[in-house]
């Protein structure tokens, strides 16, 4: 059993996490490994523009999600999991932080939960000062 995230993106403790302290370490290592593989295997013709668009959105003061990237002209990746890898890598680098979740309507009419993101204060300050993270 893995820890679930609430709408505020705060991990809740599960019995497995409390009883087995190495569970969190193992989960983080697997997540980092999967994130690295997804980033390394991504098509650079998708990954690079998507990363640039995400950094642009992170420099602003408002929240955003995957639809915000689509609105900037970023096409769908080869597999949907690349979206998660993109946001996960940016979060691990300290570029963005999760600030909540909303309901998103997919093109086929189904609904899904979608995390909302915002650029970290450090990233916004660095961007305004002319630096890059």
mmCIF file of N, CA, C and O in Angstrom, residues 33-125:
data_model
loop_
_atom_site.group_PDB
_atom_site.id
_atom_site.type_symbol
_atom_site.label_atom_id
_atom_site.label_comp_id
_atom_site.label_asym_id
_atom_site.label_seq_id
_atom_site.Cartn_x
_atom_site.Cartn_y
_atom_site.Cartn_z
ATOM 1 N N UNK A 33 13.816 6.733 -9.612
ATOM 2 C CA UNK A 33 14.287 5.887 -10.699
ATOM 3 C C UNK A 33 13.338 5.949 -11.889
ATOM 4 O O UNK A 33 13.764 6.101 -13.028
ATOM 5 N N UNK A 34 12.035 5.833 -11.624
ATOM 6 C CA UNK A 34 11.046 5.912 -12.696
ATOM 7 C C UNK A 34 11.036 7.279 -13.355
ATOM 8 O O UNK A 34 10.938 7.395 -14.578
ATOM 9 N N UNK A 35 11.160 8.313 -12.551
ATOM 10 C CA UNK A 35 11.200 9.682 -13.063
ATOM 11 C C UNK A 35 12.405 9.857 -13.986
ATOM 12 O O UNK A 35 12.297 10.411 -15.074
ATOM 13 N N UNK A 36 13.546 9.343 -13.558
ATOM 14 C CA UNK A 36 14.762 9.448 -14.372
ATOM 15 C C UNK A 36 14.617 8.706 -15.692
ATOM 16 O O UNK A 36 15.013 9.207 -16.740
ATOM 17 N N UNK A 37 14.042 7.500 -15.626
ATOM 18 C CA UNK A 37 13.844 6.721 -16.857
ATOM 19 C C UNK A 37 12.876 7.416 -17.805
ATOM 20 O O UNK A 37 13.105 7.475 -19.010
ATOM 21 N N UNK A 38 11.789 7.943 -17.263
ATOM 22 C CA UNK A 38 10.798 8.623 -18.109
ATOM 23 C C UNK A 38 11.400 9.858 -18.762
ATOM 24 O O UNK A 38 11.147 10.146 -19.933
ATOM 25 N N UNK A 39 12.215 10.586 -18.021
ATOM 26 C CA UNK A 39 12.863 11.779 -18.589
ATOM 27 C C UNK A 39 13.904 11.381 -19.626
ATOM 28 O O UNK A 39 13.988 11.982 -20.700
ATOM 29 N N UNK A 40 14.693 10.365 -19.317
ATOM 30 C CA UNK A 40 15.748 9.933 -20.240
ATOM 31 C C UNK A 40 15.181 9.357 -21.535
ATOM 32 O O UNK A 40 15.775 9.510 -22.598
ATOM 33 N N UNK A 41 14.023 8.701 -21.455
ATOM 34 C CA UNK A 41 13.423 8.066 -22.634
ATOM 35 C C UNK A 41 12.495 8.990 -23.410
ATOM 36 O O UNK A 41 11.975 8.599 -24.444
ATOM 37 N N UNK A 42 12.287 10.186 -22.923
ATOM 38 C CA UNK A 42 11.358 11.104 -23.590
ATOM 39 C C UNK A 42 11.954 11.614 -24.898
ATOM 40 O O UNK A 42 13.166 11.798 -25.021
ATOM 41 N N UNK A 43 11.089 11.832 -25.835
ATOM 42 C CA UNK A 43 11.481 12.418 -27.112
ATOM 43 C C UNK A 43 11.910 13.860 -26.859
ATOM 44 O O UNK A 43 11.120 14.665 -26.369
ATOM 45 N N UNK A 44 13.149 14.228 -27.169
ATOM 46 C CA UNK A 44 13.607 15.597 -26.899
ATOM 47 C C UNK A 44 12.789 16.656 -27.646
ATOM 48 O O UNK A 44 12.699 17.798 -27.196
ATOM 49 N N UNK A 45 12.178 16.277 -28.758
ATOM 50 C CA UNK A 45 11.360 17.231 -29.503
ATOM 51 C C UNK A 45 10.058 17.532 -28.781
ATOM 52 O O UNK A 45 9.387 18.506 -29.089
ATOM 53 N N UNK A 46 9.678 16.680 -27.817
ATOM 54 C CA UNK A 46 8.540 16.983 -26.940
ATOM 55 C C UNK A 46 9.037 17.536 -25.609
ATOM 56 O O UNK A 46 8.534 18.531 -25.114
ATOM 57 N N UNK A 47 10.035 16.875 -25.016
ATOM 58 C CA UNK A 47 10.495 17.205 -23.665
ATOM 59 C C UNK A 47 11.029 18.637 -23.568
ATOM 60 O O UNK A 47 10.677 19.366 -22.632
ATOM 61 N N UNK A 48 11.864 19.061 -24.486
ATOM 62 C CA UNK A 48 12.480 20.385 -24.381
ATOM 63 C C UNK A 48 11.462 21.524 -24.465
ATOM 64 O O UNK A 48 11.463 22.406 -23.599
ATOM 65 N N UNK A 49 10.567 21.537 -25.452
ATOM 66 C CA UNK A 49 9.562 22.605 -25.465
ATOM 67 C C UNK A 49 8.613 22.538 -24.274
ATOM 68 O O UNK A 49 8.203 23.568 -23.736
ATOM 69 N N UNK A 50 8.273 21.319 -23.837
ATOM 70 C CA UNK A 50 7.394 21.180 -22.680
ATOM 71 C C UNK A 50 8.067 21.731 -21.430
ATOM 72 O O UNK A 50 7.435 22.417 -20.616
ATOM 73 N N UNK A 51 9.356 21.470 -21.268
ATOM 74 C CA UNK A 51 10.102 21.994 -20.128
ATOM 75 C C UNK A 51 10.170 23.514 -20.173
ATOM 76 O O UNK A 51 9.980 24.193 -19.157
ATOM 77 N N UNK A 52 10.416 24.069 -21.346
ATOM 78 C CA UNK A 52 10.476 25.530 -21.484
ATOM 79 C C UNK A 52 9.124 26.166 -21.167
ATOM 80 O O UNK A 52 9.054 27.185 -20.484
ATOM 81 N N UNK A 53 8.047 25.557 -21.649
ATOM 82 C CA UNK A 53 6.710 26.082 -21.381
ATOM 83 C C UNK A 53 6.393 25.988 -19.887
ATOM 84 O O UNK A 53 5.837 26.928 -19.310
ATOM 85 N N UNK A 54 6.767 24.883 -19.261
ATOM 86 C CA UNK A 54 6.528 24.727 -17.827
ATOM 87 C C UNK A 54 7.301 25.790 -17.049
ATOM 88 O O UNK A 54 6.770 26.396 -16.118
ATOM 89 N N UNK A 55 8.531 26.063 -17.419
ATOM 90 C CA UNK A 55 9.324 27.090 -16.738
ATOM 91 C C UNK A 55 8.716 28.476 -16.930
ATOM 92 O O UNK A 55 8.727 29.297 -16.010
ATOM 93 N N UNK A 56 8.155 28.721 -18.091
ATOM 94 C CA UNK A 56 7.476 29.999 -18.338
ATOM 95 C C UNK A 56 6.263 30.141 -17.426
ATOM 96 O O UNK A 56 6.067 31.192 -16.803
ATOM 97 N N UNK A 57 5.470 29.094 -17.338
ATOM 98 C CA UNK A 57 4.302 29.131 -16.454
ATOM 99 C C UNK A 57 4.722 29.248 -14.989
ATOM 100 O O UNK A 57 4.080 29.954 -14.211
ATOM 101 N N UNK A 58 5.800 28.586 -14.614
ATOM 102 C CA UNK A 58 6.273 28.621 -13.229
ATOM 103 C C UNK A 58 6.779 30.012 -12.841
ATOM 104 O O UNK A 58 6.778 30.365 -11.668
ATOM 105 N N UNK A 59 7.190 30.802 -13.811
ATOM 106 C CA UNK A 59 7.682 32.153 -13.518
ATOM 107 C C UNK A 59 6.538 33.122 -13.217
ATOM 108 O O UNK A 59 6.756 34.180 -12.637
ATOM 109 N N UNK A 60 5.318 32.745 -13.597
ATOM 110 C CA UNK A 60 4.150 33.600 -13.367
ATOM 111 C C UNK A 60 3.625 33.399 -11.951
ATOM 112 O O UNK A 60 4.008 32.478 -11.247
ATOM 113 N N UNK A 61 2.713 34.244 -11.547
ATOM 114 C CA UNK A 61 2.161 34.200 -10.193
ATOM 115 C C UNK A 61 0.924 33.315 -10.068
ATOM 116 O O UNK A 61 0.388 33.184 -8.990
ATOM 117 N N UNK A 62 0.448 32.729 -11.146
ATOM 118 C CA UNK A 62 -0.808 31.964 -11.098
ATOM 119 C C UNK A 62 -0.562 30.459 -11.125
ATOM 120 O O UNK A 62 0.535 30.006 -11.427
ATOM 121 N N UNK A 63 -1.619 29.700 -10.820
ATOM 122 C CA UNK A 63 -1.522 28.242 -10.845
ATOM 123 C C UNK A 63 -1.751 27.736 -12.270
ATOM 124 O O UNK A 63 -2.326 28.425 -13.104
ATOM 125 N N UNK A 64 -1.298 26.508 -12.505
ATOM 126 C CA UNK A 64 -1.434 25.920 -13.840
ATOM 127 C C UNK A 64 -1.474 24.409 -13.719
ATOM 128 O O UNK A 64 -1.208 23.844 -12.661
ATOM 129 N N UNK A 65 -1.818 23.758 -14.842
ATOM 130 C CA UNK A 65 -1.836 22.301 -14.917
ATOM 131 C C UNK A 65 -1.470 21.877 -16.336
ATOM 132 O O UNK A 65 -1.013 22.705 -17.125
ATOM 133 N N UNK A 66 -1.673 20.618 -16.667
ATOM 134 C CA UNK A 66 -1.294 20.139 -17.995
ATOM 135 C C UNK A 66 -2.061 20.858 -19.101
ATOM 136 O O UNK A 66 -1.514 21.103 -20.180
ATOM 137 N N UNK A 67 -3.311 21.214 -18.840
ATOM 138 C CA UNK A 67 -4.075 21.954 -19.855
ATOM 139 C C UNK A 67 -3.427 23.297 -20.175
ATOM 140 O O UNK A 67 -3.501 23.772 -21.307
ATOM 141 N N UNK A 68 -2.797 23.907 -19.205
ATOM 142 C CA UNK A 68 -2.111 25.182 -19.441
ATOM 143 C C UNK A 68 -0.977 24.997 -20.440
ATOM 144 O O UNK A 68 -0.742 25.867 -21.295
ATOM 145 N N UNK A 69 -0.287 23.871 -20.357
ATOM 146 C CA UNK A 69 0.777 23.588 -21.320
ATOM 147 C C UNK A 69 0.193 23.339 -22.704
ATOM 148 O O UNK A 69 0.742 23.794 -23.712
ATOM 149 N N UNK A 70 -0.923 22.631 -22.751
ATOM 150 C CA UNK A 70 -1.585 22.399 -24.047
ATOM 151 C C UNK A 70 -2.006 23.721 -24.682
ATOM 152 O O UNK A 70 -1.890 23.904 -25.888
ATOM 153 N N UNK A 71 -2.500 24.640 -23.856
ATOM 154 C CA UNK A 71 -2.915 25.954 -24.367
ATOM 155 C C UNK A 71 -1.741 26.735 -24.941
ATOM 156 O O UNK A 71 -1.930 27.599 -25.798
ATOM 157 N N UNK A 72 -0.534 26.433 -24.477
ATOM 158 C CA UNK A 72 0.664 27.083 -25.018
ATOM 159 C C UNK A 72 1.180 26.374 -26.270
ATOM 160 O O UNK A 72 2.208 26.750 -26.817
ATOM 161 N N UNK A 73 0.482 25.333 -26.700
ATOM 162 C CA UNK A 73 0.846 24.647 -27.938
ATOM 163 C C UNK A 73 1.652 23.372 -27.755
ATOM 164 O O UNK A 73 2.129 22.808 -28.735
ATOM 165 N N UNK A 74 1.797 22.918 -26.526
ATOM 166 C CA UNK A 74 2.521 21.668 -26.301
ATOM 167 C C UNK A 74 1.591 20.508 -26.655
ATOM 168 O O UNK A 74 0.498 20.392 -26.119
ATOM 169 N N UNK A 75 2.038 19.673 -27.575
ATOM 170 C CA UNK A 75 1.214 18.548 -28.033
ATOM 171 C C UNK A 75 1.282 17.404 -27.025
ATOM 172 O O UNK A 75 2.043 17.443 -26.065
ATOM 173 N N UNK A 76 0.494 16.384 -27.267
ATOM 174 C CA UNK A 76 0.478 15.218 -26.396
ATOM 175 C C UNK A 76 1.789 14.442 -26.552
ATOM 176 O O UNK A 76 2.289 14.285 -27.659
ATOM 177 N N UNK A 77 2.338 13.952 -25.443
ATOM 178 C CA UNK A 77 3.553 13.127 -25.542
ATOM 179 C C UNK A 77 3.220 11.743 -26.088
ATOM 180 O O UNK A 77 2.055 11.390 -26.242
ATOM 181 N N UNK A 78 4.250 10.966 -26.340
ATOM 182 C CA UNK A 78 4.038 9.618 -26.879
ATOM 183 C C UNK A 78 3.263 8.725 -25.917
ATOM 184 O O UNK A 78 2.505 7.865 -26.343
ATOM 185 N N UNK A 79 3.449 8.919 -24.623
ATOM 186 C CA UNK A 79 2.669 8.206 -23.604
ATOM 187 C C UNK A 79 2.234 9.229 -22.550
ATOM 188 O O UNK A 79 2.977 10.162 -22.242
ATOM 189 N N UNK A 80 1.030 9.096 -22.007
ATOM 190 C CA UNK A 80 0.527 10.083 -21.052
ATOM 191 C C UNK A 80 1.392 10.235 -19.795
ATOM 192 O O UNK A 80 1.419 11.292 -19.177
ATOM 193 N N UNK A 81 2.133 9.192 -19.439
ATOM 194 C CA UNK A 81 2.955 9.240 -18.239
ATOM 195 C C UNK A 81 4.080 10.274 -18.338
ATOM 196 O O UNK A 81 4.656 10.671 -17.334
ATOM 197 N N UNK A 82 4.382 10.734 -19.541
ATOM 198 C CA UNK A 82 5.425 11.768 -19.694
ATOM 199 C C UNK A 82 4.996 13.068 -19.007
ATOM 200 O O UNK A 82 5.834 13.805 -18.508
ATOM 201 N N UNK A 83 3.682 13.347 -18.995
ATOM 202 C CA UNK A 83 3.216 14.550 -18.281
ATOM 203 C C UNK A 83 3.622 14.456 -16.813
ATOM 204 O O UNK A 83 4.154 15.416 -16.243
ATOM 205 N N UNK A 84 3.355 13.311 -16.203
ATOM 206 C CA UNK A 84 3.690 13.128 -14.789
ATOM 207 C C UNK A 84 5.193 13.247 -14.572
ATOM 208 O O UNK A 84 5.640 13.869 -13.602
ATOM 209 N N UNK A 85 5.973 12.683 -15.466
ATOM 210 C CA UNK A 85 7.433 12.774 -15.334
ATOM 211 C C UNK A 85 7.900 14.214 -15.447
ATOM 212 O O UNK A 85 8.760 14.659 -14.684
ATOM 213 N N UNK A 86 7.326 14.961 -16.376
ATOM 214 C CA UNK A 86 7.703 16.366 -16.562
ATOM 215 C C UNK A 86 7.478 17.163 -15.284
ATOM 216 O O UNK A 86 8.367 17.874 -14.804
ATOM 217 N N UNK A 87 6.276 17.028 -14.704
ATOM 218 C CA UNK A 87 5.955 17.768 -13.494
ATOM 219 C C UNK A 87 6.758 17.253 -12.301
ATOM 220 O O UNK A 87 7.180 18.026 -11.448
ATOM 221 N N UNK A 88 6.980 15.953 -12.247
ATOM 222 C CA UNK A 88 7.734 15.364 -11.150
ATOM 223 C C UNK A 88 9.191 15.820 -11.161
ATOM 224 O O UNK A 88 9.758 16.152 -10.119
ATOM 225 N N UNK A 89 9.803 15.858 -12.336
ATOM 226 C CA UNK A 89 11.187 16.336 -12.451
ATOM 227 C C UNK A 89 11.265 17.811 -12.053
ATOM 228 O O UNK A 89 12.160 18.217 -11.310
ATOM 229 N N UNK A 90 10.318 18.619 -12.517
ATOM 230 C CA UNK A 90 10.318 20.042 -12.166
ATOM 231 C C UNK A 90 10.130 20.236 -10.665
ATOM 232 O O UNK A 90 10.760 21.110 -10.052
ATOM 233 N N UNK A 91 9.288 19.413 -10.056
ATOM 234 C CA UNK A 91 9.091 19.506 -8.612
ATOM 235 C C UNK A 91 10.372 19.096 -7.878
ATOM 236 O O UNK A 91 10.788 19.761 -6.927
ATOM 237 N N UNK A 92 11.014 18.039 -8.320
ATOM 238 C CA UNK A 92 12.248 17.577 -7.681
ATOM 239 C C UNK A 92 13.363 18.622 -7.808
ATOM 240 O O UNK A 92 14.207 18.743 -6.916
ATOM 241 N N UNK A 93 13.366 19.380 -8.885
ATOM 242 C CA UNK A 93 14.369 20.439 -9.083
ATOM 243 C C UNK A 93 14.041 21.713 -8.316
ATOM 244 O O UNK A 93 14.817 22.654 -8.327
ATOM 245 N N UNK A 94 12.856 21.762 -7.710
ATOM 246 C CA UNK A 94 12.473 22.949 -6.953
ATOM 247 C C UNK A 94 11.895 24.057 -7.808
ATOM 248 O O UNK A 94 11.782 25.200 -7.366
ATOM 249 N N UNK A 95 11.479 23.733 -9.025
ATOM 250 C CA UNK A 95 10.909 24.728 -9.928
ATOM 251 C C UNK A 95 9.444 24.985 -9.614
ATOM 252 O O UNK A 95 8.990 26.124 -9.680
ATOM 253 N N UNK A 96 8.698 23.930 -9.272
ATOM 254 C CA UNK A 96 7.261 24.044 -9.017
ATOM 255 C C UNK A 96 6.890 23.350 -7.720
ATOM 256 O O UNK A 96 7.657 22.532 -7.201
ATOM 257 N N UNK A 97 5.702 23.683 -7.223
ATOM 258 C CA UNK A 97 5.151 23.020 -6.041
ATOM 259 C C UNK A 97 3.665 22.794 -6.277
ATOM 260 O O UNK A 97 3.004 23.584 -6.945
ATOM 261 N N UNK A 98 3.178 21.687 -5.750
ATOM 262 C CA UNK A 98 1.761 21.365 -5.871
ATOM 263 C C UNK A 98 0.978 22.206 -4.875
ATOM 264 O O UNK A 98 1.360 22.312 -3.715
ATOM 265 N N UNK A 99 -0.099 22.831 -5.343
ATOM 266 C CA UNK A 99 -0.899 23.699 -4.473
ATOM 267 C C UNK A 99 -2.347 23.228 -4.340
ATOM 268 O O UNK A 99 -3.149 23.894 -3.701
ATOM 269 N N UNK A 100 -2.691 22.103 -4.941
ATOM 270 C CA UNK A 100 -4.047 21.586 -4.836
ATOM 271 C C UNK A 100 -4.400 20.723 -6.026
ATOM 272 O O UNK A 100 -3.529 20.272 -6.752
ATOM 273 N N UNK A 101 -5.680 20.516 -6.185
ATOM 274 C CA UNK A 101 -6.169 19.694 -7.290
ATOM 275 C C UNK A 101 -7.512 20.233 -7.758
ATOM 276 O O UNK A 101 -8.192 20.956 -7.041
ATOM 277 N N UNK A 102 -7.856 19.903 -8.984
ATOM 278 C CA UNK A 102 -9.157 20.295 -9.528
ATOM 279 C C UNK A 102 -9.662 19.149 -10.391
ATOM 280 O O UNK A 102 -8.937 18.212 -10.679
ATOM 281 N N UNK A 103 -10.901 19.247 -10.807
ATOM 282 C CA UNK A 103 -11.473 18.251 -11.703
ATOM 283 C C UNK A 103 -11.286 18.749 -13.130
ATOM 284 O O UNK A 103 -11.556 19.906 -13.435
ATOM 285 N N UNK A 104 -10.800 17.869 -13.984
ATOM 286 C CA UNK A 104 -10.549 18.224 -15.371
ATOM 287 C C UNK A 104 -11.431 17.343 -16.260
ATOM 288 O O UNK A 104 -11.585 16.152 -15.991
ATOM 289 N N UNK A 105 -12.009 17.911 -17.290
ATOM 290 C CA UNK A 105 -12.813 17.153 -18.248
ATOM 291 C C UNK A 105 -11.916 16.814 -19.432
ATOM 292 O O UNK A 105 -11.345 17.702 -20.073
ATOM 293 N N UNK A 106 -11.777 15.542 -19.705
ATOM 294 C CA UNK A 106 -10.962 15.076 -20.830
ATOM 295 C C UNK A 106 -11.716 15.291 -22.138
ATOM 296 O O UNK A 106 -12.937 15.453 -22.140
ATOM 297 N N UNK A 107 -10.995 15.250 -23.265
ATOM 298 C CA UNK A 107 -11.654 15.416 -24.569
ATOM 299 C C UNK A 107 -12.781 14.414 -24.818
ATOM 300 O O UNK A 107 -13.747 14.725 -25.505
ATOM 301 N N UNK A 108 -12.676 13.208 -24.237
ATOM 302 C CA UNK A 108 -13.727 12.212 -24.453
ATOM 303 C C UNK A 108 -14.920 12.407 -23.516
ATOM 304 O O UNK A 108 -15.865 11.635 -23.542
ATOM 305 N N UNK A 109 -14.885 13.441 -22.674
ATOM 306 C CA UNK A 109 -16.005 13.755 -21.795
ATOM 307 C C UNK A 109 -15.896 13.192 -20.391
ATOM 308 O O UNK A 109 -16.668 13.554 -19.518
ATOM 309 N N UNK A 110 -14.939 12.298 -20.154
ATOM 310 C CA UNK A 110 -14.759 11.767 -18.814
ATOM 311 C C UNK A 110 -14.041 12.800 -17.944
ATOM 312 O O UNK A 110 -13.393 13.708 -18.455
ATOM 313 N N UNK A 111 -14.173 12.651 -16.642
ATOM 314 C CA UNK A 111 -13.512 13.579 -15.728
ATOM 315 C C UNK A 111 -12.407 12.871 -14.961
ATOM 316 O O UNK A 111 -12.445 11.649 -14.777
ATOM 317 N N UNK A 112 -11.443 13.636 -14.526
ATOM 318 C CA UNK A 112 -10.333 13.108 -13.752
ATOM 319 C C UNK A 112 -9.813 14.195 -12.826
ATOM 320 O O UNK A 112 -10.009 15.392 -13.089
ATOM 321 N N UNK A 113 -9.172 13.780 -11.753
ATOM 322 C CA UNK A 113 -8.524 14.743 -10.864
ATOM 323 C C UNK A 113 -7.223 15.198 -11.508
ATOM 324 O O UNK A 113 -6.533 14.415 -12.167
ATOM 325 N N UNK A 114 -6.903 16.446 -11.338
ATOM 326 C CA UNK A 114 -5.704 17.019 -11.940
ATOM 327 C C UNK A 114 -5.024 17.917 -10.913
ATOM 328 O O UNK A 114 -5.676 18.784 -10.323
ATOM 329 N N UNK A 115 -3.754 17.720 -10.698
ATOM 330 C CA UNK A 115 -3.016 18.560 -9.755
ATOM 331 C C UNK A 115 -2.832 19.962 -10.320
ATOM 332 O O UNK A 115 -2.637 20.149 -11.514
ATOM 333 N N UNK A 116 -2.865 20.915 -9.418
ATOM 334 C CA UNK A 116 -2.607 22.310 -9.762
ATOM 335 C C UNK A 116 -1.225 22.661 -9.222
ATOM 336 O O UNK A 116 -0.864 22.279 -8.112
ATOM 337 N N UNK A 117 -0.469 23.386 -10.015
ATOM 338 C CA UNK A 117 0.919 23.699 -9.691
ATOM 339 C C UNK A 117 1.142 25.207 -9.693
ATOM 340 O O UNK A 117 0.404 25.958 -10.331
ATOM 341 N N UNK A 118 2.218 25.614 -9.039
ATOM 342 C CA UNK A 118 2.650 27.010 -9.033
ATOM 343 C C UNK A 118 4.176 26.988 -8.968
ATOM 344 O O UNK A 118 4.769 26.097 -8.357
ATOM 345 N N UNK A 119 4.792 27.971 -9.578
ATOM 346 C CA UNK A 119 6.241 28.091 -9.482
ATOM 347 C C UNK A 119 6.630 28.401 -8.045
ATOM 348 O O UNK A 119 5.928 29.134 -7.349
ATOM 349 N N UNK A 120 7.737 27.837 -7.596
ATOM 350 C CA UNK A 120 8.190 28.126 -6.240
ATOM 351 C C UNK A 120 8.664 29.575 -6.174
ATOM 352 O O UNK A 120 9.036 30.179 -7.184
ATOM 353 N N UNK A 121 8.649 30.126 -4.983
ATOM 354 C CA UNK A 121 9.112 31.505 -4.795
ATOM 355 C C UNK A 121 10.554 31.650 -5.267
ATOM 356 O O UNK A 121 10.917 32.643 -5.894
ATOM 357 N N UNK A 122 11.371 30.646 -5.003
ATOM 358 C CA UNK A 122 12.774 30.687 -5.432
ATOM 359 C C UNK A 122 12.869 30.765 -6.947
ATOM 360 O O UNK A 122 13.639 31.559 -7.481
ATOM 361 N N UNK A 123 12.064 29.972 -7.642
ATOM 362 C CA UNK A 123 12.100 29.988 -9.108
ATOM 363 C C UNK A 123 11.601 31.326 -9.644
ATOM 364 O O UNK A 123 12.205 31.898 -10.544
ATOM 365 N N UNK A 124 10.502 31.821 -9.098
ATOM 366 C CA UNK A 124 9.963 33.102 -9.573
ATOM 367 C C UNK A 124 10.966 34.225 -9.339
ATOM 368 O O UNK A 124 11.174 35.065 -10.204
ATOM 369 N N UNK A 125 11.615 34.228 -8.177
ATOM 370 C CA UNK A 125 12.596 35.264 -7.871
ATOM 371 C C UNK A 125 13.798 35.160 -8.806
ATOM 372 O O UNK A 125 14.280 36.160 -9.332
#
